[in-house]
mmCIF file of C-alpha atoms in Angstrom:
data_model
loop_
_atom_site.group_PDB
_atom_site.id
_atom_site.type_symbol
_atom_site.label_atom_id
_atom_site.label_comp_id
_atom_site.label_asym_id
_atom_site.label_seq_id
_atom_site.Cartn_x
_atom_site.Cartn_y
_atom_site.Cartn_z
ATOM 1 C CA UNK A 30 78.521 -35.653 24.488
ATOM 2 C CA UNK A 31 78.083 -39.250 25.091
ATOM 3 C CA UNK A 32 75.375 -40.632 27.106
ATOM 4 C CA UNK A 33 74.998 -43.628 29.354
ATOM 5 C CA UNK A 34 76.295 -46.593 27.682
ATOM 6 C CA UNK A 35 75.702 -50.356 28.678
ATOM 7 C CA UNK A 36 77.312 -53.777 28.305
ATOM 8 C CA UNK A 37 76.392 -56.471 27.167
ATOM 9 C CA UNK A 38 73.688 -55.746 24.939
ATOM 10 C CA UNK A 39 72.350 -59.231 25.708
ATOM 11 C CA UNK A 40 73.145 -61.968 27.825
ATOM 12 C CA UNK A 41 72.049 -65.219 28.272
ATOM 13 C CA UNK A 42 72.567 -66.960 31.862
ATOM 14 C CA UNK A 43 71.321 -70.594 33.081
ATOM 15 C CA UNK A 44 69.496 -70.374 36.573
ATOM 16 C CA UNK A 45 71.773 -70.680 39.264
ATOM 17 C CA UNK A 46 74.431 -68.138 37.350
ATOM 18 C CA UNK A 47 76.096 -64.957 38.002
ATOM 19 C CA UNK A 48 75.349 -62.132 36.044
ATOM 20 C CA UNK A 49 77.428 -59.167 35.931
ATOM 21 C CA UNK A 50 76.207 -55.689 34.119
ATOM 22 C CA UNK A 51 78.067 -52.883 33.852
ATOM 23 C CA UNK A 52 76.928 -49.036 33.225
ATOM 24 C CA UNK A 53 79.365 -46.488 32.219
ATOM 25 C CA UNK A 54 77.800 -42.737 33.303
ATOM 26 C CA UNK A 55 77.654 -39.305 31.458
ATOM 27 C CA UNK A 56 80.822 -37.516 32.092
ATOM 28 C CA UNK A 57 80.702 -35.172 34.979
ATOM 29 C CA UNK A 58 77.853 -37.197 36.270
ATOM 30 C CA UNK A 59 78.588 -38.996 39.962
ATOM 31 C CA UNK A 60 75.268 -40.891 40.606
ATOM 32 C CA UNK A 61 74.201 -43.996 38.814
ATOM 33 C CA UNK A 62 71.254 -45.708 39.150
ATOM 34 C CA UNK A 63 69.711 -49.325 38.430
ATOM 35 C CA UNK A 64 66.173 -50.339 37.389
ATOM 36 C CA UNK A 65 64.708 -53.722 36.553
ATOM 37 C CA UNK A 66 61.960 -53.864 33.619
ATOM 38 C CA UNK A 67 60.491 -56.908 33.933
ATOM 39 C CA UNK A 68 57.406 -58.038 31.915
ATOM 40 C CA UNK A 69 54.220 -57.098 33.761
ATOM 41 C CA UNK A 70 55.833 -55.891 36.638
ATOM 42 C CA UNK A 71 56.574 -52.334 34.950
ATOM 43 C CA UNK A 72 60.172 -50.332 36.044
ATOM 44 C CA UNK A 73 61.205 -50.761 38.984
ATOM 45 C CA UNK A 74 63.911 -48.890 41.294
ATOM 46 C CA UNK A 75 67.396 -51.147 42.358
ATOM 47 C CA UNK A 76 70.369 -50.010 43.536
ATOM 48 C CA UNK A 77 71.329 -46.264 43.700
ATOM 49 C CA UNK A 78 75.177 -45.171 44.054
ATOM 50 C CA UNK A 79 76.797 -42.174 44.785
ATOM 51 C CA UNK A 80 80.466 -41.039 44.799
ATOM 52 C CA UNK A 81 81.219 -44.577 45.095
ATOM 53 C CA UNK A 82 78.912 -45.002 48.545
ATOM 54 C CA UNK A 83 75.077 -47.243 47.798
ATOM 55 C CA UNK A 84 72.270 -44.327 48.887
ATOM 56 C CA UNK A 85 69.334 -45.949 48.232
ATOM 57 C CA UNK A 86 67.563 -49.829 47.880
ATOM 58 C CA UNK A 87 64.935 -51.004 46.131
ATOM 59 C CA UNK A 88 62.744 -54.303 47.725
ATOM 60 C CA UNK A 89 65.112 -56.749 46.507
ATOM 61 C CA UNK A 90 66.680 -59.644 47.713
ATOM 62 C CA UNK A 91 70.614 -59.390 48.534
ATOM 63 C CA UNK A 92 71.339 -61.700 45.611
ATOM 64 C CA UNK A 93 70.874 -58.333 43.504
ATOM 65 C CA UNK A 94 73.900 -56.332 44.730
ATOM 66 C CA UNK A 95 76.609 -53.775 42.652
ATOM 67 C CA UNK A 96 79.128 -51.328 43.288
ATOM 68 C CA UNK A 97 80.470 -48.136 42.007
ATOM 69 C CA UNK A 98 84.123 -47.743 40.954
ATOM 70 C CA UNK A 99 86.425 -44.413 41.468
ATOM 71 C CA UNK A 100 85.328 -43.360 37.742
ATOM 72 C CA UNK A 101 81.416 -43.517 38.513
ATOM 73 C CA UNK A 102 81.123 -46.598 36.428
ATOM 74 C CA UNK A 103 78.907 -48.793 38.061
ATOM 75 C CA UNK A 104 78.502 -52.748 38.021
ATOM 76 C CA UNK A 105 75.106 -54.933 38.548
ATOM 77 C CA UNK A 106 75.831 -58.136 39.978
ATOM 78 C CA UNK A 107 73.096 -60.939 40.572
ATOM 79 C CA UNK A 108 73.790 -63.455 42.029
ATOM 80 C CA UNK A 109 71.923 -67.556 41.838
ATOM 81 C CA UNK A 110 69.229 -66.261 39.156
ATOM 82 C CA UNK A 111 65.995 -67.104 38.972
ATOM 83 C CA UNK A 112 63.751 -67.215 35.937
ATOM 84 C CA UNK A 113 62.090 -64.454 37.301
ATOM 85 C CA UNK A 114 65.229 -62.618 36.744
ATOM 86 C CA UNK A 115 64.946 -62.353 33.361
ATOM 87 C CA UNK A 116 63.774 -58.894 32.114
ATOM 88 C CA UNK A 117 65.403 -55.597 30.491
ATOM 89 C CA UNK A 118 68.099 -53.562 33.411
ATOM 90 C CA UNK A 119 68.419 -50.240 32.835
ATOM 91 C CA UNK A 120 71.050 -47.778 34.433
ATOM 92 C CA UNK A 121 71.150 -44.199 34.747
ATOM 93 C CA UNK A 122 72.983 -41.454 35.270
ATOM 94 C CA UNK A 123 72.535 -38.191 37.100
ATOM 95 C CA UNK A 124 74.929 -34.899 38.229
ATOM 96 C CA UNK A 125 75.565 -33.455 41.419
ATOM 97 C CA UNK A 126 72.593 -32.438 43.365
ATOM 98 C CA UNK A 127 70.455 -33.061 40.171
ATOM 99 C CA UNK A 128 67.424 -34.862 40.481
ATOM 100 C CA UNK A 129 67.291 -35.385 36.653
ATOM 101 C CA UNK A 130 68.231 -39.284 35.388
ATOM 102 C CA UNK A 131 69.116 -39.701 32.024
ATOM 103 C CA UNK A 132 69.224 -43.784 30.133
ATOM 104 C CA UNK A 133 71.286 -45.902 28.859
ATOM 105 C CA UNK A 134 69.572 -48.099 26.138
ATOM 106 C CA UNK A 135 69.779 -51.422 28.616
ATOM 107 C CA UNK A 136 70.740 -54.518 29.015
ATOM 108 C CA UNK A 137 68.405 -57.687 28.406
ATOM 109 C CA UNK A 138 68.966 -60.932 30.899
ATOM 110 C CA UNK A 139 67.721 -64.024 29.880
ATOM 111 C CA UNK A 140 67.414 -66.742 32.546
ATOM 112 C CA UNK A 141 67.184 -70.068 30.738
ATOM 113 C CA UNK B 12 56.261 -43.646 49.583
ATOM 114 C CA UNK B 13 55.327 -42.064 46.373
ATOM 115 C CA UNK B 14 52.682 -43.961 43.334
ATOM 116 C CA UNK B 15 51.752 -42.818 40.165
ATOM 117 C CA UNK B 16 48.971 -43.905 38.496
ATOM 118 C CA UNK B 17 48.592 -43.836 34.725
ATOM 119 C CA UNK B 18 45.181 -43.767 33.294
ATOM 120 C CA UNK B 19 45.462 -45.065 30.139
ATOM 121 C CA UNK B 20 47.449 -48.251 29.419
ATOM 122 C CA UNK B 21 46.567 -47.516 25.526
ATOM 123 C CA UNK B 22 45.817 -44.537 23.174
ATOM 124 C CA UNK B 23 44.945 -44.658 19.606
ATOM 125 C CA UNK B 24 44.963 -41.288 17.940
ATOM 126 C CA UNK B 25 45.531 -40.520 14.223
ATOM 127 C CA UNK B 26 48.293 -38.403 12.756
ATOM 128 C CA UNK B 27 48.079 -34.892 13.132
ATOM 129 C CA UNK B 28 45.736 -35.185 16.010
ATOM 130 C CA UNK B 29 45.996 -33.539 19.542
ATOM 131 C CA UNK B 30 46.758 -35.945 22.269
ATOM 132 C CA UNK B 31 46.978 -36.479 26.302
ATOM 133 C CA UNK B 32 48.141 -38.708 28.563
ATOM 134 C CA UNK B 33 46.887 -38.674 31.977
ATOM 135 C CA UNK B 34 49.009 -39.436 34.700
ATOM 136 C CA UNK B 35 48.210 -38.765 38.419
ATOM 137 C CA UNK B 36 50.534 -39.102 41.423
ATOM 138 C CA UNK B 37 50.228 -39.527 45.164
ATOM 139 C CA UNK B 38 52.768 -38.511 47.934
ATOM 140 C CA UNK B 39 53.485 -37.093 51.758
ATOM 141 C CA UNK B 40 55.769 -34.905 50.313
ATOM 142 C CA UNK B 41 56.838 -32.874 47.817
ATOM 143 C CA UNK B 42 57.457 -34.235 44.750
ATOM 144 C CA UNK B 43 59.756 -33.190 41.279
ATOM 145 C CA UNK B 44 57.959 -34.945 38.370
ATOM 146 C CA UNK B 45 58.650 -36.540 34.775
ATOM 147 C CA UNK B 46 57.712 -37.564 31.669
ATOM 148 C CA UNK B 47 59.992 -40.554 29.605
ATOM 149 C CA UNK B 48 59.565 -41.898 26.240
ATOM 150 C CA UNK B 49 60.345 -45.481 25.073
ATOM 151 C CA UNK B 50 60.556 -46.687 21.425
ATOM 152 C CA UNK B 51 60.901 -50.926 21.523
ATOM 153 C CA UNK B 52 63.875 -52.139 22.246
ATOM 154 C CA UNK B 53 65.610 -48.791 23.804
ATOM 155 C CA UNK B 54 65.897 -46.711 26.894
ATOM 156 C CA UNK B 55 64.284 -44.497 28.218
ATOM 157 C CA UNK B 56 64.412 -40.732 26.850
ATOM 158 C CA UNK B 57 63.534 -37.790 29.268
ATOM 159 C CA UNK B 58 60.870 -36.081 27.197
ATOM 160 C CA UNK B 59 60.590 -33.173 30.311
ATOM 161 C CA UNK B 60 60.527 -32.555 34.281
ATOM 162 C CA UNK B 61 59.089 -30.054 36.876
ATOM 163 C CA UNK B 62 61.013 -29.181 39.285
ATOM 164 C CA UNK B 63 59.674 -25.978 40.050
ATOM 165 C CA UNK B 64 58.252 -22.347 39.489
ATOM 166 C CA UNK B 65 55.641 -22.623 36.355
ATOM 167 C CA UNK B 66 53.472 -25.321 36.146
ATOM 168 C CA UNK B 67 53.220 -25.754 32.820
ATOM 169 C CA UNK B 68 56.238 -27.137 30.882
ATOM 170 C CA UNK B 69 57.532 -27.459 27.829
ATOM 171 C CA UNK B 70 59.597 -30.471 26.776
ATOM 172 C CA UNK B 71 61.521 -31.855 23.551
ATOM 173 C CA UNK B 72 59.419 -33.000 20.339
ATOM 174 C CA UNK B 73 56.467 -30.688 20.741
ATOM 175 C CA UNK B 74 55.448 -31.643 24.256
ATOM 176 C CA UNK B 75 54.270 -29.961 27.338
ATOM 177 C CA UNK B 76 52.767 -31.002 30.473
ATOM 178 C CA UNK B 77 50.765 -29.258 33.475
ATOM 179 C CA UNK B 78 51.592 -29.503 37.062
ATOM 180 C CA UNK B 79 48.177 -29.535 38.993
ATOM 181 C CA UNK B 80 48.971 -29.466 42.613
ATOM 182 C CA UNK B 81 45.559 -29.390 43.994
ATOM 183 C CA UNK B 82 44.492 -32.627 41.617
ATOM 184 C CA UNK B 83 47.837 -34.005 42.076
ATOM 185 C CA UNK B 84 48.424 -34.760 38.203
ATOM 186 C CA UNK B 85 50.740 -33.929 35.468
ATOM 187 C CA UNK B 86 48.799 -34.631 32.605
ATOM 188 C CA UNK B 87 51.053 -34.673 28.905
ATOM 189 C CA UNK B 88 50.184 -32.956 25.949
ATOM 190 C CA UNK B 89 50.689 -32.860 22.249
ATOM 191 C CA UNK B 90 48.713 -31.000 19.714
ATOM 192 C CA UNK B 91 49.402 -32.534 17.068
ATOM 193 C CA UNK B 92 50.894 -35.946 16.834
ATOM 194 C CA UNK B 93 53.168 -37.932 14.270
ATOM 195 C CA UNK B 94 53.596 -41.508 13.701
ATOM 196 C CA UNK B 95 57.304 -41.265 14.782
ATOM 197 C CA UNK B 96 55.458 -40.328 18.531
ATOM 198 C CA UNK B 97 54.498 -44.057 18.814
ATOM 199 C CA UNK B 98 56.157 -45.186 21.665
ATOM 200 C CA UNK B 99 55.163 -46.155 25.219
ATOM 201 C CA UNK B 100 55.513 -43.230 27.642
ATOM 202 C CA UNK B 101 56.216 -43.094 31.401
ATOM 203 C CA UNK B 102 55.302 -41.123 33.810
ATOM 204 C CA UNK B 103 57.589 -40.757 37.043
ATOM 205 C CA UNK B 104 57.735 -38.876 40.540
ATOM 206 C CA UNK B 105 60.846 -38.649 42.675
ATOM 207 C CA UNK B 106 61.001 -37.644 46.320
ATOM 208 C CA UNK B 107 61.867 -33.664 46.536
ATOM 209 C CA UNK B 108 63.686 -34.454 50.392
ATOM 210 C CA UNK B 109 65.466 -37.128 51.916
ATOM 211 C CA UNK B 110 63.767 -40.451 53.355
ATOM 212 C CA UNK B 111 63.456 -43.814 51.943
ATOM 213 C CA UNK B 112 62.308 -42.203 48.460
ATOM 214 C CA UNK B 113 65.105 -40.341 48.027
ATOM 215 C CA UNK B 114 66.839 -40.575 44.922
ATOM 216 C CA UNK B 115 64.498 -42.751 43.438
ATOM 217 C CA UNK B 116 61.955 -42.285 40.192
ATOM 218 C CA UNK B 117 58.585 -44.580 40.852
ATOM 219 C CA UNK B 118 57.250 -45.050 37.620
ATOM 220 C CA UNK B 119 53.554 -45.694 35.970
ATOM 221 C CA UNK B 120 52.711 -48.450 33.935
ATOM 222 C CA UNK B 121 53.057 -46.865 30.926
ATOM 223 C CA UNK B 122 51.005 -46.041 28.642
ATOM 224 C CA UNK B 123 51.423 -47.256 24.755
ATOM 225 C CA UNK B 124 50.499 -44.287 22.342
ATOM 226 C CA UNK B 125 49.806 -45.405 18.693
ATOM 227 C CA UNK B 126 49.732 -42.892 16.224
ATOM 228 C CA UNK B 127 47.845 -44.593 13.393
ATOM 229 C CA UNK B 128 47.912 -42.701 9.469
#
């Protein structure tokens, strides 16, 4: 069975940018969540989506926003990046009424 | 809100050694728990979880944990380690109900086990 895949790998952005992530779930699996790992600051909870509605927030700003499509794949968008953007964004996934999340490997910003 | 407090930020052990890493938690409610595993540059792998019924739990690569309500920890074990267990390892706590916390993991800050030969 698959697990939680990620793309890009990598991505370098100039502040100011867009970014764009994207997280495709475990089949069967309608929740995804997003993280930010950010050095010194530890892991720490986004976004979290649900049959295509967002459930949950995390403390930060409205530049960091996403959406869920009709297949549970999920997107990251941030918007106007800062340096402090820069850091590894992990999504997961989780099933109905589970409280289990399982990782994709992640995706690391750079803000140049 | 939930926190979670990791104890150690580093362990040293050698191979073949027993090994624990503390982690205590704090919440207003109820609370499912977890362990993760990172190796550099990767995800995060769940190593196990209590959700409910025995406290103590057995997870994937040789490791359990202990659910201590009354101390509010969940303390990982190994008893006997390799050098493929180097890795940093998270502890996590998610909200059992509904609320702001719901749906969320708070993490620790990790702490970074080095299994040395």
């Amino acid at each position: 069975e698959a697990g939680v895949t990620q793309s890009p790998t990598h991505l370098i952005k100039t502040r100011g940018q867009q970014a764009t992530l994207r997280c495709s779930p475990i089949s069967g699996h309608t929740s995804v969540y997003w993280y930010q790992q950010a050095l010194g600051l530890g892991l720490q909870f986004l976004l979290w989506y649900d049959e295509g509605e967002e459930r949950n927030r995390g403390n930060f700003p409205p530049r960091f926003s996403g959406r869920q499509f009709p297949n549970y794949s999920s997107e990251l968008n941030v918007n106007a990046l800062e340096l402090e953007d820069s850091a590894l964004y992990l999504c997961a996934s989780g099933g109905p009424f589970s409280y289990e999340q399982y990782f994709g490997p992640g995706t690391r910003l750079t803000v140049t | 809100a939930q926190s979670v407090t990791q104890l150690d930020s580093q362990v040293p052990v050698f191979e073949e050694a027993p090994v624990e890493l503390r982690c205590n938690y704090s919440s207003s409610v109820s609370v499912y728990l977890f362990w993760y595993v990172q190796y550099p540059n990767q995800g995060l792998q769940l190593l196990l979880k209590y959700l409910s019924g025995s406290t103590l739990v057995k997870g994937i690569n040789g490791f359990e944990a202990e659910f201590n309500k009354s101390q509010t920890s969940f303390h990982l074990r190994k008893p006997s380690v390799h050098i493929s267990d180097t890795a940093e390892y998270f502890c996590a706590v998610s909200a059992s109900g509904g609320g702001t916390s719901y749906g969320k993991l708070t993490f620790g800050q990790g702490t970074i086990l080095t299994v040395h030969p």
